[in-house]
Short mmCIF file of C-alpha atoms and ligand atoms in Angstrom, two decimals:
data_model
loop_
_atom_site.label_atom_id
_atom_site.label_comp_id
_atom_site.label_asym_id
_atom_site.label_seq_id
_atom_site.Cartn_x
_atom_site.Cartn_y
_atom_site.Cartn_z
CA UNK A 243 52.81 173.06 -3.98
CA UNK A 244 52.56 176.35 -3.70
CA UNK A 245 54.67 178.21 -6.61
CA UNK A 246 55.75 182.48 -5.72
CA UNK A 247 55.50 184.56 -8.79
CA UNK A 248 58.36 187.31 -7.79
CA UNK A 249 59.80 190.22 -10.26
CA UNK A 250 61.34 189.50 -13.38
CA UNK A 251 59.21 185.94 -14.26
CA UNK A 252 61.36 183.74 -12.01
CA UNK A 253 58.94 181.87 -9.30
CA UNK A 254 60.13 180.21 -6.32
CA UNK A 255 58.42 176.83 -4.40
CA UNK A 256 59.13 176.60 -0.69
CA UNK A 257 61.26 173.53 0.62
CA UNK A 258 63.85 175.74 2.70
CA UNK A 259 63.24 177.02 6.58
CA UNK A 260 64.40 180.72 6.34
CA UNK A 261 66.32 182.59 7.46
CA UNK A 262 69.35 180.36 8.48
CA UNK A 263 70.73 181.56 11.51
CA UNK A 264 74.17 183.78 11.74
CA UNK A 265 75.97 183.23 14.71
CA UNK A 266 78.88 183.96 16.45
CA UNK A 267 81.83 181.12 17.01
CA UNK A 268 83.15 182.29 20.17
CA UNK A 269 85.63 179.81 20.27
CA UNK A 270 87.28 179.70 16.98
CA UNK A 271 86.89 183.53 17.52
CA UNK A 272 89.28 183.56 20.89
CA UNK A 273 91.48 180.58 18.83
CA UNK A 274 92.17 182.50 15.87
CA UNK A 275 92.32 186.12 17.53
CA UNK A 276 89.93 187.12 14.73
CA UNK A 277 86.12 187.92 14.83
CA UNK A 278 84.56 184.18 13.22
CA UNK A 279 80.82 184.17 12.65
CA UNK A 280 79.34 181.91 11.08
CA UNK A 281 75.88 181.85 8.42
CA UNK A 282 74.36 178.49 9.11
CA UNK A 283 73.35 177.28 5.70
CA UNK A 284 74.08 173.90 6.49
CA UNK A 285 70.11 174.39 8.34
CA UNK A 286 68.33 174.61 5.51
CA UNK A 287 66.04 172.15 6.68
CA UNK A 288 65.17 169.73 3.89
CA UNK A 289 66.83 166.89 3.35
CA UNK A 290 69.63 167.32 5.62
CA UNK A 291 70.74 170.83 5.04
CA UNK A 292 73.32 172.62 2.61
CA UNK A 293 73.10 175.29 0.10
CA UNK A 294 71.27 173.93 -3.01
CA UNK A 295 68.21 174.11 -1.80
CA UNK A 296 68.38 177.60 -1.95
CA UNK A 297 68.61 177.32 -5.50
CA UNK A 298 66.72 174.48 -6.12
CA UNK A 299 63.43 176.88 -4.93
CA UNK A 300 63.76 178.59 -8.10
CA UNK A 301 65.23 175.88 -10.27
CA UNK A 302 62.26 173.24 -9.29
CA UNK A 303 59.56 175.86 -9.35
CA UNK A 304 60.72 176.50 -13.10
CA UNK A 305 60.40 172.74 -13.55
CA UNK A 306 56.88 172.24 -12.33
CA UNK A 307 56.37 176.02 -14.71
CA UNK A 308 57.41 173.60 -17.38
CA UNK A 309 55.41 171.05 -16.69
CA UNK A 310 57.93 168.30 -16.56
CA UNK A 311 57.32 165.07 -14.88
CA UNK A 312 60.91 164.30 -14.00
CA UNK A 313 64.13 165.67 -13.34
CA UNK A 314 68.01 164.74 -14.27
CA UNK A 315 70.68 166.44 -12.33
CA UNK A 316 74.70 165.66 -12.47
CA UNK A 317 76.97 165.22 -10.00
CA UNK A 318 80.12 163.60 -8.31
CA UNK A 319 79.03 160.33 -6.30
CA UNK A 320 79.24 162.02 -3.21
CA UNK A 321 77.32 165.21 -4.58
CA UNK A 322 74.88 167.15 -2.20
CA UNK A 323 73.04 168.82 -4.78
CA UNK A 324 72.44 165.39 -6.07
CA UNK A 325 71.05 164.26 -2.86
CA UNK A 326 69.18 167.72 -2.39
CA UNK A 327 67.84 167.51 -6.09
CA UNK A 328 66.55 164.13 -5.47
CA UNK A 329 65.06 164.69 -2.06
CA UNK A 330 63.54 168.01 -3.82
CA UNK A 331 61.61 165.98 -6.68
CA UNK A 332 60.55 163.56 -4.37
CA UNK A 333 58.42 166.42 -2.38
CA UNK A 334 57.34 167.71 -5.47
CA UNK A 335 56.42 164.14 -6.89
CA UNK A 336 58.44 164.20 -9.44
CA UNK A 337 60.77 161.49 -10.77
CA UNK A 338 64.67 161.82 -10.45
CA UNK A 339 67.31 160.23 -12.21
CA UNK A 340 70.98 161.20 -11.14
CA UNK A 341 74.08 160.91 -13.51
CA UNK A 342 76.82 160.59 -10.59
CA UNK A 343 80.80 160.19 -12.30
CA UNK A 344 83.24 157.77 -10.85
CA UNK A 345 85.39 161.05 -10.93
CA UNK A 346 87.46 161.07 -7.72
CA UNK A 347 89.78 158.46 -7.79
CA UNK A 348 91.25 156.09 -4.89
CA UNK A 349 88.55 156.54 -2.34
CA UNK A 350 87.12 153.98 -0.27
CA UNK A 351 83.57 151.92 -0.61
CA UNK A 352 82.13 153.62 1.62
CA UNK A 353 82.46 156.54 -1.26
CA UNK A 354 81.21 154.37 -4.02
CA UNK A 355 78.01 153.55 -1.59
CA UNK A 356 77.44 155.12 1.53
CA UNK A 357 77.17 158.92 2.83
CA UNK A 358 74.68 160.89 0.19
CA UNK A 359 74.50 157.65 -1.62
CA UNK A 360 72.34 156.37 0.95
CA UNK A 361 70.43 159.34 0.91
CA UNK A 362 69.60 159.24 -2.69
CA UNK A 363 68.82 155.68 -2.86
CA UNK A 364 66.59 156.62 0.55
CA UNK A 365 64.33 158.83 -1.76
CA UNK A 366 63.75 156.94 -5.02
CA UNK A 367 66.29 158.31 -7.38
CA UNK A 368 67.64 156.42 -10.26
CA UNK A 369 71.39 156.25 -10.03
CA UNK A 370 73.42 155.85 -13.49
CA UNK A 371 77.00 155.66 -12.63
CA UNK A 372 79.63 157.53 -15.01
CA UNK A 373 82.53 155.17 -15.17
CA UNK A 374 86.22 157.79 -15.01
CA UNK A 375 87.14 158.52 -18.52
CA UNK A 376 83.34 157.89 -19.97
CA UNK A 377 81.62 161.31 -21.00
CA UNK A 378 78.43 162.54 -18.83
CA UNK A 379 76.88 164.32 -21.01
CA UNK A 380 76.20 161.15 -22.83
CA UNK A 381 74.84 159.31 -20.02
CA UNK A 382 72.93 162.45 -19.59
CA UNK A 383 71.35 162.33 -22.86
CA UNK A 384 70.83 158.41 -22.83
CA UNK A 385 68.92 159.40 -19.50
CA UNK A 386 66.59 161.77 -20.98
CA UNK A 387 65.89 159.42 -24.25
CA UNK A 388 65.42 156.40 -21.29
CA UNK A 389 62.75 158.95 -19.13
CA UNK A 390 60.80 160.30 -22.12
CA UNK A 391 60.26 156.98 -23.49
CA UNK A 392 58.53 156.35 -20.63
CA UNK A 393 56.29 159.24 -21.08
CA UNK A 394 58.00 161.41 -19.00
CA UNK A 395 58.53 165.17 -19.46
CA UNK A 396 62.31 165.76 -18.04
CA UNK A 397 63.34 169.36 -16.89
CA UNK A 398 67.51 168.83 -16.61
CA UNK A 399 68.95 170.98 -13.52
CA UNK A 400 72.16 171.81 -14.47
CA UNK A 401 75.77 170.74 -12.36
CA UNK A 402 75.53 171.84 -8.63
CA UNK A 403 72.23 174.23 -9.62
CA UNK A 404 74.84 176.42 -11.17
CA UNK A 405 72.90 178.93 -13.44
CA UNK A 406 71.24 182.26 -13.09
CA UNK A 407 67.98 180.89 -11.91
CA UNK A 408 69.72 178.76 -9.33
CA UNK A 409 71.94 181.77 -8.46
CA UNK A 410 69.00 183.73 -7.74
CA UNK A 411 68.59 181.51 -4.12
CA UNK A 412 71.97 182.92 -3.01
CA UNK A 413 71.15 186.22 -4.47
CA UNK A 414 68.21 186.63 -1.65
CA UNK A 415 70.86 184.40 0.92
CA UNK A 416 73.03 187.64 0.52
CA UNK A 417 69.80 189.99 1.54
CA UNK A 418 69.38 187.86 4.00
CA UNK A 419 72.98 187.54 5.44
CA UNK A 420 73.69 191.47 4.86
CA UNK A 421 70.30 192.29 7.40
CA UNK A 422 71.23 189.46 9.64
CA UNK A 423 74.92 191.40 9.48
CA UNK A 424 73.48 194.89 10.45
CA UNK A 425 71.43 193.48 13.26
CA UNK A 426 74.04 192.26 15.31
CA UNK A 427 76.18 195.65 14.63
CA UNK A 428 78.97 194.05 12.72
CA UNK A 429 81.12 196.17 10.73
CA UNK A 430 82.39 195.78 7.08
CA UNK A 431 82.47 191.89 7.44
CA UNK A 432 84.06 189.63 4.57
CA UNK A 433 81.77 186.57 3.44
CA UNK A 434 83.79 183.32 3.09
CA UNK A 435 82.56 180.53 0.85
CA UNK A 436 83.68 177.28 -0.57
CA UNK A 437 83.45 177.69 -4.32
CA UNK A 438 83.23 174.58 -6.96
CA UNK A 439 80.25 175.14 -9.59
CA UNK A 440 80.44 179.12 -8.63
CA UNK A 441 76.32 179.91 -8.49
CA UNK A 442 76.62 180.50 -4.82
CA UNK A 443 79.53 182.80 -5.19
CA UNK A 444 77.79 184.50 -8.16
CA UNK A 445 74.48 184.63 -6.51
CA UNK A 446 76.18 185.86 -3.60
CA UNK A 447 77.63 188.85 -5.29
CA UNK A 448 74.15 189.98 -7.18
CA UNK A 449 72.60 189.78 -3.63
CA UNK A 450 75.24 192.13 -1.34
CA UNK A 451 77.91 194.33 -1.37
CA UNK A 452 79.38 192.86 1.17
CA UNK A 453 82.89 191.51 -0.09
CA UNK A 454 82.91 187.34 -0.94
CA UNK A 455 85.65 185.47 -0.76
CA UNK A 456 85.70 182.18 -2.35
CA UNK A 457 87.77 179.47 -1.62
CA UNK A 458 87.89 176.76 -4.72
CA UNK A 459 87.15 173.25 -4.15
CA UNK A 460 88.57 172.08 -7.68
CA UNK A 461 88.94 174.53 -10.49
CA UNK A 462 92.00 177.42 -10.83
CA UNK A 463 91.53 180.91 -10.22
CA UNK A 464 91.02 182.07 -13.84
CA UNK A 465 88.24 179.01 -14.65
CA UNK A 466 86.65 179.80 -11.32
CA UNK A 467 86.61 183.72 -12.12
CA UNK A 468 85.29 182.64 -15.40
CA UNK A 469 82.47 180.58 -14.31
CA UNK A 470 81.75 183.34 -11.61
CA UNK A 471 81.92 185.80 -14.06
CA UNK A 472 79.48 184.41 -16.93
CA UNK A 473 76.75 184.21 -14.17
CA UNK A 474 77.16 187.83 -12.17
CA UNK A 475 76.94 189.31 -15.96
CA UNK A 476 73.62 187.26 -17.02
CA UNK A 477 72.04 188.26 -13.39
CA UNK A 478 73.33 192.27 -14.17
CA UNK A 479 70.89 192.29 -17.03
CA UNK A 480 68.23 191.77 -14.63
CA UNK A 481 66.44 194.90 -13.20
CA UNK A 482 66.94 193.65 -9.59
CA UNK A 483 70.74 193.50 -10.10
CA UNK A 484 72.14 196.65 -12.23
CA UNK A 485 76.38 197.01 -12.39
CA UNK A 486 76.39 193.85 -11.01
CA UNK A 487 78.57 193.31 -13.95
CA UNK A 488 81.23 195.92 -12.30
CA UNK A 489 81.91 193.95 -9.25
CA UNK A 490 84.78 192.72 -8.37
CA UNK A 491 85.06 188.66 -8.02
CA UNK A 492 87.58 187.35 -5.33
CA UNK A 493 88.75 184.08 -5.22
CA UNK A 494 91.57 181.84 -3.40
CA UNK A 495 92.53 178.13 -5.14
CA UNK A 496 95.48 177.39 -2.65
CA UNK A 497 93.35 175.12 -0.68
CA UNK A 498 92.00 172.73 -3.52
CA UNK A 499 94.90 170.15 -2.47
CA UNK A 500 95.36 167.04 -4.54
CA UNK A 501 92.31 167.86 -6.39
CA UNK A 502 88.12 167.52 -5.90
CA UNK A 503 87.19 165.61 -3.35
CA UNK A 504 90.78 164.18 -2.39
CA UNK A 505 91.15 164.68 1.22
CA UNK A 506 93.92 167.26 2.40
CA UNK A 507 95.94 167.73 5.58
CA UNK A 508 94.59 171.26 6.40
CA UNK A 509 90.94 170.37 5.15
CA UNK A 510 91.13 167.39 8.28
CA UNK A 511 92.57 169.95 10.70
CA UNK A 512 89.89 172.41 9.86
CA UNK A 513 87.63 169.69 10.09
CA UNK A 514 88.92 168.48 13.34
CA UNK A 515 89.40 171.76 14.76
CA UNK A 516 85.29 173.22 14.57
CA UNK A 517 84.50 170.53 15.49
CA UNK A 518 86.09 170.30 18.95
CA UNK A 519 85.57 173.80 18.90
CA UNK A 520 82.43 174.53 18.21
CA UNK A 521 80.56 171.26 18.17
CA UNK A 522 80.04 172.14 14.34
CA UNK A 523 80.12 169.56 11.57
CA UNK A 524 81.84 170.52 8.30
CA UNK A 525 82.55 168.55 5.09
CA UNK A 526 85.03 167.15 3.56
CA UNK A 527 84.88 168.38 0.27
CA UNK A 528 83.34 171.83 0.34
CA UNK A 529 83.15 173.72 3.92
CA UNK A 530 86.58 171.92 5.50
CA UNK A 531 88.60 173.41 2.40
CA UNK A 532 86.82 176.47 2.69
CA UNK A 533 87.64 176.69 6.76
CA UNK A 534 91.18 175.52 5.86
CA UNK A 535 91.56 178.34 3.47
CA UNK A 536 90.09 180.97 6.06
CA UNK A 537 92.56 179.85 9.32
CA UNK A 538 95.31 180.29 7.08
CA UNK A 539 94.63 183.33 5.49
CA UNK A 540 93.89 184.46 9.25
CA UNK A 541 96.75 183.28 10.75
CA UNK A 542 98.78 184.61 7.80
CA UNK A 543 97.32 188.01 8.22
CA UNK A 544 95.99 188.36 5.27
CA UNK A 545 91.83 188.94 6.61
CA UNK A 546 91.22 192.54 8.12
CA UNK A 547 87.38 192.99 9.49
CA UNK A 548 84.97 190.45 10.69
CA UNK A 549 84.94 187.31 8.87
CA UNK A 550 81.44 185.54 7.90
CA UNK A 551 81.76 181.89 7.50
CA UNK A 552 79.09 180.18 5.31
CA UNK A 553 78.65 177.13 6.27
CA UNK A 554 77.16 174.97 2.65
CA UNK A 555 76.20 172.12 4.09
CA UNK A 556 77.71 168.67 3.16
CA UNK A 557 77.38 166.37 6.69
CA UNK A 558 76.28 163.46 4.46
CA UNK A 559 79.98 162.95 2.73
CA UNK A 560 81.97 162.86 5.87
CA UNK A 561 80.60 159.20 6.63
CA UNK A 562 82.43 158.80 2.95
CA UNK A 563 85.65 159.48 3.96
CA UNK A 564 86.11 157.19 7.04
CA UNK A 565 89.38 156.47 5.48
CA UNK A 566 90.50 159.88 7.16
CA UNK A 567 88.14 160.41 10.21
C1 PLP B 246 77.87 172.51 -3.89
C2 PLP B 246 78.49 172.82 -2.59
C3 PLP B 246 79.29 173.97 -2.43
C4 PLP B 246 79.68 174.88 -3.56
O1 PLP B 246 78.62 175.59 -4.12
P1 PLP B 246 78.72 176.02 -5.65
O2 PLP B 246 77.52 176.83 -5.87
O3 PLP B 246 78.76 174.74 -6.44
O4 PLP B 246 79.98 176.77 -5.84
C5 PLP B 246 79.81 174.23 -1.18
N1 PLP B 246 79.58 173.40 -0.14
C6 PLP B 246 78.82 172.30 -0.25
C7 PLP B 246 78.65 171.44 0.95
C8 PLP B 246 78.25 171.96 -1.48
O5 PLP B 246 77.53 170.85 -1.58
#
């Protein structure tokens, strides 16, 4: 595998086909009365799409720097990045073990074992489940003791890819998106994003100056700001990313509902409503909060400009939640 030294020591392997393409929804566009486009990350093409593997180019090719032998990433049951982090090691022949918590409650078996589930099983990972109430970290470290006894050298990725290196994959997204922006001649456009672990967000904001709005999946405003925060000011002491720091960090948690991963009226609508639309799956947990957030704030009047959807990814966990589709 072929690993891309780039400025400041961070290399990047190539799983990810590039660039995603931005398009225009004309009929959530004519729906809402707004301008809707819409940055099709949920094409990544590997492993059935999303966002992580954006960050997983630089957090894997750091791995196989370190010569490790394995990986151990964290996650929700119905986690993407899990599945993506799995599917990633796989390519890179590396073992995966994935620490997955029982964490959202009164969901249906076909949470506990199908939809990414399936996925990860599909590609070889070992799955320790994290019964609610038990600590992960533990399980974590009882996974790393398990692995290296075995020989293995274990590289952990952290929760949802969520650090600066990991960042750094939505850093160039936001390159990307801003010249995909100019090309099509739109004008001061707002980026809209679904925000739980916050290294999209944050990677986001190192990579444009366009203005991102994140909708929260799960955590309050101030913890999500937080979270944003400690990432935008470890990538502003980069060379690439100077008053980074400076930048002001939007975010929206009216949309979280009941809580992460527990389905909500307007998330289903949202759901429901691109897809009759625009023939355009979203997800449950992530992108359907995130689209619930942005009809509302449209039809409340609170967006001015063109609105850029990014669309994370997350097909998988809708065959999860057949409770509500
Ligand atoms: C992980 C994920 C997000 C959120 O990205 P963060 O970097 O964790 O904030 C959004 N959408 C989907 C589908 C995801 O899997």
């Amino acid at each position: 595998m072929h690993i891309f030294e780039n400025t400041d020591g961070y290399s990047r392997v190539s799983l990810a086909q590039f660039p995603t393409p931005l398009q225009r929804l004309d009929r959530l566009s004519e729906h809402l009365r707004h301008e809707i486009w819409m940055k099709r990350d949920d094409l990544t093409g590997f492993a059935g799409g999303g966002n992580k593997v954006r960050k997983l180019e630089f957090l894997m090719a750091e791995a196989l720097k370190q010569k490790a032998t394995a990986v151990i990433t964290v996650g929700a049951l119905q986690s993407n990045h899990a599945r993506q982090t799995a599917a990633a090691a796989a390519r890179l022949g590396l073992a995966c073990t994935l620490v997955l918590a029982e964490a959202v409650a009164g969901r249906t078996d076909a949470y506990a074992n199908g939809g990414n589930l399936t996925l990860d099983r599909l590609v070889g990972a070992v799955i320790k489940r994290v019964p609610a109430g038990e600590d992960v970290n533990t399980a974590v470290n009882q996974a790393i003791t398990d692995l290296e006894a075995q020989g293995h050298k274990v590289y952990v990725v952290p929760l949802g890819g969520s650090n600066i290196i990991g960042a750094l994959g939505y850093a160039v997204a936001g390159r990307e998106i801003e010249d995909q922006a100019r090309a099509v001649g739109l004008i001061n456009p707002t980026i809209i994003t679904g925000s739980g672990s916050a290294g999209t967000q944050a990677g986001l904001i190192l990579g444009t100056d366009m203005p991102v709005l994140g909708i929260s999946v799960a955590a309050n405003e101030s913890d999500l700001k937080l979270k944003i925060s400690q990432i935008v000011n470890e990538g502003s002491e980069l060379a690439q990313f100077p008053n980074a720091d400076k930048k002001e960090i939007n975010v929206d948690d009216r949309f979280v509902g009941a809580g992460y991963g527990q389905p909500s009226e307007e998330m289903k609508e949202a759901v429901e409503l691109v897809a009759r639309l625009e023939g355009i799956f979203l997800d449950p947990v992530y992108s359907g909060k995130a689209m619930a957030g942005l009809i509302h704030r449209v039809q409340s009047g609170e967006c001015s400009g063109p609105i850029i959807f990014l669309h994370t990814g997350g097909m998988p966990a809708l065959f999860a939640y057949d409770d509500v589709f």
